[in-house]
Coordinates of N, CA, C and O in Angstrom, one line a residue:
M28 N 0.8 -1.0 -0.1 CA 0.0 0.0 0.0 C 0.9 1.4 0.1 O 1.7 1.4 1.0
T29 N 0.7 2.0 -0.8 CA 1.4 3.2 -1.1 C 0.6 4.4 -0.7 O -0.5 4.6 -1.2
I30 N 1.4 5.4 0.4 CA 0.6 6.5 0.8 C 1.3 7.7 0.2 O 2.3 7.9 0.4
L31 N 0.4 8.7 -0.7 CA 1.3 9.8 -1.0 C 0.4 11.1 -0.4 O -0.8 11.0 -0.4
L32 N 1.2 11.8 0.0 CA 0.8 13.2 0.6 C 1.3 14.3 -0.2 O 2.6 14.3 -0.8
S33 N 0.2 15.5 -0.2 CA 0.9 16.5 -1.2 C 1.8 17.3 -0.1 O 1.9 16.9 1.1
L34 N 2.6 18.2 -0.6 CA 3.4 19.2 0.2 C 2.9 19.8 1.3 O 3.4 19.7 2.3
A35 N 1.7 20.2 1.0 CA 0.9 20.9 2.1 C 0.4 20.0 3.3 O 0.5 20.2 4.3
A36 N 0.0 19.0 2.8 CA -0.3 17.9 3.9 C 0.8 17.4 4.7 O 0.7 17.6 5.9
F37 N 1.9 17.4 4.0 CA 3.3 16.7 4.8 C 3.4 18.1 5.6 O 4.0 17.8 6.8
A38 N 3.7 19.2 5.4 CA 4.0 20.4 6.1 C 3.0 20.5 7.2 O 3.5 20.9 8.3
A39 N 1.9 20.2 7.1 CA 0.8 20.2 8.1 C 1.2 19.5 9.1 O 0.9 19.7 10.5
I40 N 1.7 18.4 8.9 CA 2.0 17.4 9.7 C 3.0 17.6 10.7 O 3.3 17.7 11.8
L41 N 4.1 18.3 9.9 CA 5.5 18.7 10.6 C 5.5 20.1 11.4 O 6.2 20.1 12.3
L42 N 4.8 20.9 10.8 CA 4.9 22.2 11.2 C 3.6 22.8 12.1 O 2.6 22.4 11.7
P43 N 3.9 23.0 13.2 CA 2.7 23.5 14.0 C 2.1 24.8 13.7 O 2.5 25.6 12.9
D44 N 0.7 24.9 14.0 CA 0.1 26.0 13.6 C 0.5 27.1 14.5 O 1.2 26.9 15.4
S45 N 0.1 28.3 14.3 CA 0.3 29.4 15.0 C -0.1 29.0 16.4 O 0.4 29.6 17.6
A46 N -1.4 28.5 16.5 CA -1.5 28.6 18.0 C -0.8 27.6 18.8 O -0.6 27.6 19.9
S47 N -0.5 26.5 18.0 CA 0.4 25.4 18.7 C 1.6 26.1 18.8 O 2.5 26.0 20.3
A48 N 2.2 27.0 17.8 CA 3.7 27.9 18.5 C 3.4 28.4 19.7 O 4.2 28.8 20.6
D49 N 2.0 29.2 19.7 CA 2.0 30.3 21.0 C 2.2 29.3 22.4 O 3.1 29.9 23.3
K50 N 1.4 28.1 22.2 CA 1.8 27.3 23.7 C 3.5 26.8 23.6 O 3.6 26.4 25.1
M51 N 3.8 26.6 22.8 CA 5.5 26.1 22.6 C 6.0 27.2 23.1 O 7.3 26.8 24.1
R52 N 6.0 28.4 23.1 CA 6.8 29.5 23.5 C 5.8 30.4 24.4 O 5.4 31.5 24.0
P53 N 5.7 30.4 25.5 CA 4.7 31.0 26.5 C 5.4 32.4 26.8 O 6.4 32.6 26.6
G54 N 4.5 33.1 26.7 CA 4.8 34.8 26.8 C 4.9 35.6 25.5 O 5.0 36.3 25.3
Y55 N 4.7 34.7 24.4 CA 4.8 35.3 23.0 C 3.7 35.0 22.1 O 2.9 34.2 22.4
K56 N 3.3 36.1 21.6 CA 2.1 36.0 20.4 C 2.5 35.7 19.3 O 3.6 36.2 18.6
N57 N 2.1 34.7 18.5 CA 2.5 34.5 17.1 C 1.2 35.0 16.0 O 0.1 34.5 16.3
Y58 N 1.9 36.0 15.1 CA 0.8 36.6 14.3 C 1.2 36.2 12.9 O 2.6 36.0 12.4
R59 N 0.1 35.8 12.2 CA 0.5 35.8 10.6 C 0.7 36.9 10.0 O 1.3 36.6 8.7
N60 N 0.6 37.9 10.2 CA 0.9 39.5 9.6 C 1.4 40.5 10.7 O 1.5 40.0 11.6
V61 N 1.9 41.3 10.2 CA 2.5 42.3 11.3 C 1.5 43.2 12.1 O 2.2 43.9 12.9
H62 N 0.2 43.5 11.9 CA -0.5 44.0 12.7 C -0.1 45.5 12.8 O -0.3 46.0 13.6
G63 N 0.3 45.9 11.8 CA 0.8 47.4 11.6 C 2.3 47.6 12.4 O 2.3 48.8 12.7
L64 N 3.0 46.6 12.8 CA 4.2 46.6 13.4 C 5.2 47.8 12.5 O 5.8 48.4 13.4
N65 N 5.1 47.7 11.4 CA 5.8 48.7 10.5 C 5.4 50.1 10.5 O 6.3 51.0 9.9
A66 N 4.3 50.3 10.9 CA 3.8 51.4 10.7 C 4.3 52.5 12.1 O 4.4 53.8 11.7
N67 N 5.0 52.0 13.2 CA 5.5 53.0 13.9 C 6.9 53.3 13.5 O 7.9 52.2 13.6
T68 N 7.4 54.3 13.2 CA 8.6 54.9 12.6 C 9.4 55.0 13.9 O 10.6 55.1 13.7
N69 N 9.0 55.0 15.3 CA 10.1 55.2 16.3 C 10.8 53.7 16.7 O 11.6 53.8 17.3
C70 N 10.0 52.8 16.7 CA 10.5 51.6 17.2 C 9.9 50.3 16.5 O 8.9 50.3 16.1
R71 N 10.7 49.1 17.0 CA 10.0 47.6 16.7 C 10.3 47.0 17.5 O 11.7 46.8 18.3
R72 N 9.3 46.0 18.1 CA 9.4 45.0 19.3 C 8.4 44.2 18.9 O 7.2 44.4 18.3
P73 N 8.5 42.9 19.3 CA 7.4 41.8 19.1 C 6.4 42.1 20.5 O 6.5 42.5 21.4
H74 N 5.2 41.3 19.8 CA 4.0 41.6 20.8 C 4.4 40.1 21.9 O 5.1 39.4 21.6
F75 N 3.8 40.4 23.0 CA 3.9 39.3 24.0 C 2.5 39.3 24.7 O 1.8 40.1 24.8
N76 N 2.5 38.1 25.6 CA 1.2 38.1 26.5 C 1.9 37.5 27.8 O 3.2 37.5 28.0
I77 N 0.7 37.6 28.8 CA 1.0 37.2 30.1 C 1.1 35.6 30.1 O 0.5 35.1 29.5
C78 N 2.5 35.3 30.9 CA 2.5 33.9 31.4 C 3.0 34.1 32.8 O 4.2 34.8 33.3
Q79 N 2.4 33.5 33.6 CA 2.5 33.5 35.2 C 4.0 33.2 35.7 O 4.4 32.1 35.4
G80 N 4.6 34.0 36.2 CA 5.9 33.9 36.8 C 7.2 33.7 35.9 O 8.1 33.2 36.3
C81 N 6.9 34.0 34.5 CA 8.1 33.6 33.6 C 8.9 34.7 33.4 O 8.1 35.9 33.7
N82 N 9.8 34.6 32.6 CA 10.6 35.7 32.2 C 10.6 35.6 30.5 O 11.0 34.9 29.8
I83 N 10.3 36.9 30.3 CA 10.0 37.2 28.8 C 11.1 38.2 28.3 O 11.5 39.3 28.8
V84 N 12.2 37.6 27.4 CA 13.1 38.3 26.8 C 12.7 38.9 25.3 O 12.6 37.9 24.5
I85 N 12.5 40.0 25.3 CA 12.4 40.7 23.8 C 13.5 41.6 23.3 O 14.2 42.4 24.1
P86 N 13.6 41.6 21.9 CA 14.4 42.7 21.4 C 13.6 43.7 21.0 O 12.4 43.6 20.8
M87 N 14.3 45.0 21.2 CA 13.6 46.2 20.8 C 14.6 47.0 20.1 O 15.5 47.3 20.3
R88 N 14.0 47.6 18.7 CA 15.0 48.3 18.2 C 14.4 49.9 18.1 O 13.0 50.2 17.8
V89 N 15.2 51.0 18.5 CA 14.4 52.3 18.6 C 15.2 53.2 17.8 O 16.5 53.0 17.8
A90 N 14.8 54.3 17.1 CA 15.5 55.2 16.2 C 15.9 56.3 17.4 O 15.2 56.4 18.5
Q91 N 17.1 56.7 17.2 CA 17.8 57.5 17.6 C 17.0 58.7 18.3 O 16.3 59.1 17.2
D92 N 17.1 59.3 19.2 CA 16.4 60.2 19.7 C 14.7 60.1 19.6 O 14.1 61.3 19.8
R93 N 14.4 59.0 19.8 CA 12.9 58.8 19.4 C 12.5 57.9 21.0 O 13.6 57.3 21.8
S94 N 11.7 57.2 21.3 CA 11.0 56.5 22.4 C 10.0 55.3 21.8 O 9.8 55.5 20.7
C95 N 10.0 54.5 22.8 CA 9.3 53.5 22.5 C 8.1 53.1 23.5 O 8.9 53.1 24.8
G96 N 7.2 53.1 23.3 CA 5.9 52.7 24.6 C 5.7 51.5 24.7 O 5.7 50.7 23.6
F97 N 5.2 51.0 25.8 CA 4.4 49.9 26.1 C 2.9 50.1 26.6 O 2.7 51.0 27.2
N98 N 1.9 49.7 26.1 CA 0.5 49.7 26.8 C 0.4 48.4 27.5 O -0.2 47.5 26.6
F99 N 0.4 48.2 28.7 CA 0.4 47.0 29.5 C -1.2 46.7 29.7 O -1.5 45.6 29.9
Q100 N -2.2 47.5 29.7 CA -3.5 47.3 29.7 C -4.1 46.3 28.9 O -4.9 45.6 28.9
T101 N -3.4 46.3 27.6 CA -3.8 45.4 26.3 C -3.5 43.8 26.8 O -4.2 42.9 26.1
L102 N -2.6 43.7 27.8 CA -2.3 42.0 28.1 C -3.2 41.6 29.1 O -3.4 40.4 29.3
G103 N -4.0 42.5 30.1 CA -5.0 42.0 30.9 C -5.1 43.0 32.2 O -4.6 44.2 32.0
P104 N -5.9 42.7 33.1 CA -6.0 43.5 34.3 C -4.5 44.0 34.9 O -4.1 43.5 35.8
F105 N -3.7 44.8 34.5 CA -2.4 45.3 35.0 C -2.6 46.1 36.1 O -3.5 47.0 36.6
A106 N -1.9 45.7 37.2 CA -1.6 46.2 38.6 C -0.4 46.7 38.9 O -0.1 46.9 39.9
G107 N 0.5 47.4 37.7 CA 1.7 48.2 38.3 C 3.1 47.3 38.0 O 2.9 46.2 37.4
Q108 N 3.9 48.0 38.0 CA 5.4 47.5 38.0 C 6.2 47.7 38.7 O 6.2 48.9 39.6
E109 N 7.3 47.4 38.7 CA 8.7 47.4 39.5 C 10.0 47.3 38.6 O 10.3 46.4 37.7
V110 N 10.8 48.4 38.3 CA 11.7 48.5 37.6 C 12.7 47.7 38.2 O 13.2 48.1 39.4
I111 N 13.4 46.5 37.8 CA 14.3 45.7 38.4 C 15.8 46.3 38.0 O 16.9 46.4 38.9
A112 N 15.8 46.6 36.7 CA 17.1 46.9 36.2 C 17.1 48.3 35.0 O 16.3 47.8 34.3
S113 N 17.4 49.4 35.5 CA 17.1 50.8 34.8 C 18.3 50.7 33.6 O 19.3 50.1 33.4
P114 N 17.7 51.1 32.5 CA 18.5 51.0 31.2 C 20.2 52.1 31.4 O 19.7 53.3 32.4
S115 N 21.0 51.7 30.9 CA 22.4 52.5 31.3 C 22.4 53.9 30.3 O 23.2 54.8 30.8
N116 N 21.7 53.7 29.4 CA 21.9 54.9 28.4 C 20.6 55.2 27.8 O 20.5 55.8 26.8
G117 N 19.6 55.5 28.5 CA 18.1 56.1 28.5 C 17.5 56.0 29.9 O 18.1 55.6 30.6
S118 N 16.1 56.2 29.8 CA 15.4 56.2 31.1 C 14.1 55.2 30.2 O 13.7 55.0 29.3
Y119 N 13.5 54.4 31.5 CA 12.4 53.8 31.3 C 11.5 53.9 32.4 O 11.8 54.0 33.5
S120 N 10.4 54.7 32.2 CA 9.4 55.0 33.3 C 7.6 54.9 33.0 O 7.6 54.8 31.7
L121 N 7.1 54.8 33.8 CA 5.5 55.0 33.5 C 5.1 56.3 33.2 O 5.7 57.4 33.7
V122 N 4.2 56.4 32.0 CA 3.8 57.5 31.5 C 2.4 57.9 32.4 O 2.0 59.0 32.7
N123 N 1.7 56.7 32.4 CA 0.4 56.8 33.4 C 0.3 55.4 34.1 O 1.3 54.6 34.1
T124 N -0.9 55.1 34.4 CA -0.8 53.7 35.3 C -0.9 52.5 34.3 O -0.5 51.5 35.1
T125 N -1.1 52.6 33.1 CA -0.9 51.3 32.2 C 0.2 51.4 31.2 O 0.5 50.6 30.4
T126 N 0.8 52.6 31.0 CA 1.8 52.8 29.6 C 3.1 53.2 30.5 O 3.2 54.2 31.3
A127 N 4.1 52.4 29.7 CA 5.3 53.1 30.1 C 6.2 53.3 28.8 O 5.6 52.9 27.7
V128 N 7.2 53.9 28.8 CA 8.2 54.4 27.7 C 9.5 54.1 28.0 O 10.1 54.3 29.3
Y129 N 10.5 53.8 27.0 CA 11.9 53.8 27.1 C 12.1 55.0 26.0 O 11.8 55.1 25.0
R130 N 13.1 55.7 26.7 CA 13.8 56.8 25.8 C 15.4 56.8 26.0 O 15.8 56.7 27.0
P131 N 16.1 56.7 24.9 CA 17.6 56.6 24.7 C 17.8 58.1 25.2 O 17.2 58.9 24.9
S132 N 19.2 58.0 25.8 CA 19.6 59.4 26.1 C 19.9 59.8 24.7 O 20.3 59.2 23.6
A133 N 20.0 61.3 24.6 CA 20.1 62.4 23.4 C 21.5 61.7 23.0 O 22.6 61.8 23.4
G134 N 21.3 61.6 21.3 CA 22.3 61.2 20.5 C 23.0 59.9 20.7 O 23.8 59.7 19.9
F135 N 22.3 59.2 21.7 CA 23.1 57.7 22.0 C 22.5 56.8 20.6 O 21.4 56.9 20.6
T136 N 23.5 56.1 20.4 CA 23.3 54.8 19.4 C 24.3 53.4 20.0 O 25.0 53.9 20.6
G137 N 23.5 52.5 19.9 CA 24.1 51.3 20.5 C 23.2 50.4 21.2 O 22.1 50.5 21.2
R138 N 23.8 49.4 22.2 CA 23.0 48.5 22.9 C 22.6 49.1 24.3 O 23.2 49.9 25.1
D139 N 21.5 48.7 24.7 CA 21.1 49.2 26.0 C 19.9 47.8 26.6 O 19.8 47.1 25.8
H140 N 19.8 47.9 27.9 CA 19.0 47.0 28.4 C 18.3 47.5 29.7 O 18.8 48.0 30.5
F141 N 16.7 46.7 29.8 CA 16.3 47.1 30.9 C 15.5 45.9 31.5 O 15.4 44.9 30.3
E142 N 15.0 45.6 32.7 CA 14.2 44.7 33.1 C 13.2 45.3 34.1 O 13.5 46.3 34.9
S143 N 11.6 44.6 34.0 CA 10.9 45.3 34.9 C 10.0 44.1 35.2 O 9.8 43.2 34.6
R144 N 9.4 44.0 36.4 CA 8.4 42.8 36.8 C 7.2 43.6 36.6 O 6.6 44.6 37.2
L145 N 6.2 43.0 35.6 CA 4.9 43.4 35.5 C 3.9 42.5 36.4 O 3.9 41.4 36.3
Y146 N 3.2 43.5 37.2 CA 1.9 42.5 38.0 C 0.7 42.8 37.3 O 0.2 43.8 36.7
F147 N 0.0 41.4 37.3 CA -1.4 41.5 36.7 C -2.3 40.9 38.0 O -1.9 40.1 38.9
E148 N -3.6 40.9 37.6 CA -4.4 40.3 38.3 C -5.2 39.3 37.7 O -5.7 39.5 36.6
D149 N -5.1 38.1 38.0 CA -6.0 37.0 37.3 C -7.4 37.0 37.5 O -7.9 37.8 38.3
G150 N -8.2 36.3 37.0 CA -9.7 36.3 37.3 C -10.2 36.1 38.5 O -11.2 36.6 38.9
S151 N -9.2 35.5 39.5 CA -9.8 35.2 40.9 C -9.4 36.6 41.7 O -9.6 36.8 42.8
G152 N -8.6 37.8 41.3 CA -8.3 38.9 42.0 C -7.0 38.2 42.4 O -6.3 39.4 43.1
K153 N -6.4 37.0 42.2 CA -4.9 36.8 42.7 C -4.1 37.7 41.9 O -4.2 37.7 40.6
R154 N -2.8 38.3 42.6 CA -1.8 39.0 41.8 C -1.0 38.0 41.3 O -0.4 37.1 41.8
T155 N -0.5 38.1 40.3 CA 0.5 37.5 39.4 C 1.5 38.2 38.5 O 1.5 39.5 38.5
F156 N 2.7 37.8 38.1 CA 3.8 38.8 37.5 C 4.6 38.1 36.4 O 4.3 36.7 36.6
L157 N 5.0 38.6 35.7 CA 6.0 38.4 34.9 C 7.2 39.2 34.8 O 7.2 40.5 35.1
I158 N 8.4 38.7 34.2 CA 9.6 39.3 34.1 C 9.8 39.8 32.8 O 10.0 39.0 32.0
L159 N 9.9 41.0 32.6 CA 10.1 41.5 30.9 C 11.6 42.1 30.9 O 11.9 42.9 31.7
K160 N 12.3 41.4 30.4 CA 13.7 41.7 29.8 C 13.8 42.2 28.5 O 13.6 41.6 27.5
V161 N 14.2 43.5 28.5 CA 14.2 44.1 27.2 C 15.7 44.3 26.5 O 16.2 45.1 27.4
N162 N 16.2 43.8 25.4 CA 17.5 44.2 24.8 C 17.0 45.0 23.7 O 16.7 44.9 22.7
V163 N 17.8 46.1 24.2 CA 17.4 47.6 23.1 C 18.6 47.7 22.2 O 19.7 47.8 22.4
N164 N 18.5 47.9 20.7 CA 19.2 48.4 20.0 C 18.9 49.8 19.4 O 18.0 49.9 18.8
V165 N 19.4 51.1 19.8 CA 19.3 52.1 19.4 C 20.1 52.5 18.2 O 21.4 52.2 18.1
V166 N 19.5 52.8 16.9 CA 19.7 53.1 15.7 C 19.6 54.4 15.2 O 18.4 55.1 15.5
P167 N 20.3 55.0 14.3 CA 20.2 56.1 13.7 C 18.7 56.3 12.9 O 18.1 57.3 13.1
S168 N 18.2 55.3 12.4 CA 16.8 55.6 11.8 C 16.3 53.9 11.4 O 17.2 53.0 11.4
L169 N 15.0 53.7 11.4 CA 14.5 52.6 11.1 C 14.1 52.1 9.8 O 13.7 53.1 8.9

C-alpha cells in the first residue's frame, strides 16, 4: 500500500500551526501578519502576552532620539510594575498607570537593556507577575 501526501499535507503534519507555536513559546504571541508593526517609525518590538511567573526576553529597536512605548492594559488587568534594572543609556518610566516608555539618551546609538516586573490580577483577583527583559538596539533610523 502506497500513501502519497501533498507537500501541504506533509508540512501540516510536521509544522505546528500558530496556536500551537504560542503554546510552545509561552509569553509570545504568534501573528501571521505584522498588525501594523511597521507603521511605527520610532521603534520595533514583538508582541507578547502574560505567562505567570515567567521571564520574557524581547528585542527592541528604537530610532535615535525617539521613544518606544508599552501599553500593558492590552495584556490584561494590569496592576503595576517594578523596575528591576534601569537602562544604562536612557530612561524607562511609567507615563500613566498602564503605559510605560523607553527613551534613549540624547544622541546615543548602540545597545541598552532594562528589566521590569509586571504585575497583573488573574480572574480570581490574585496577583501574578512576569519579568520583562528588554534588549534594546538604538539605531540612527529604522
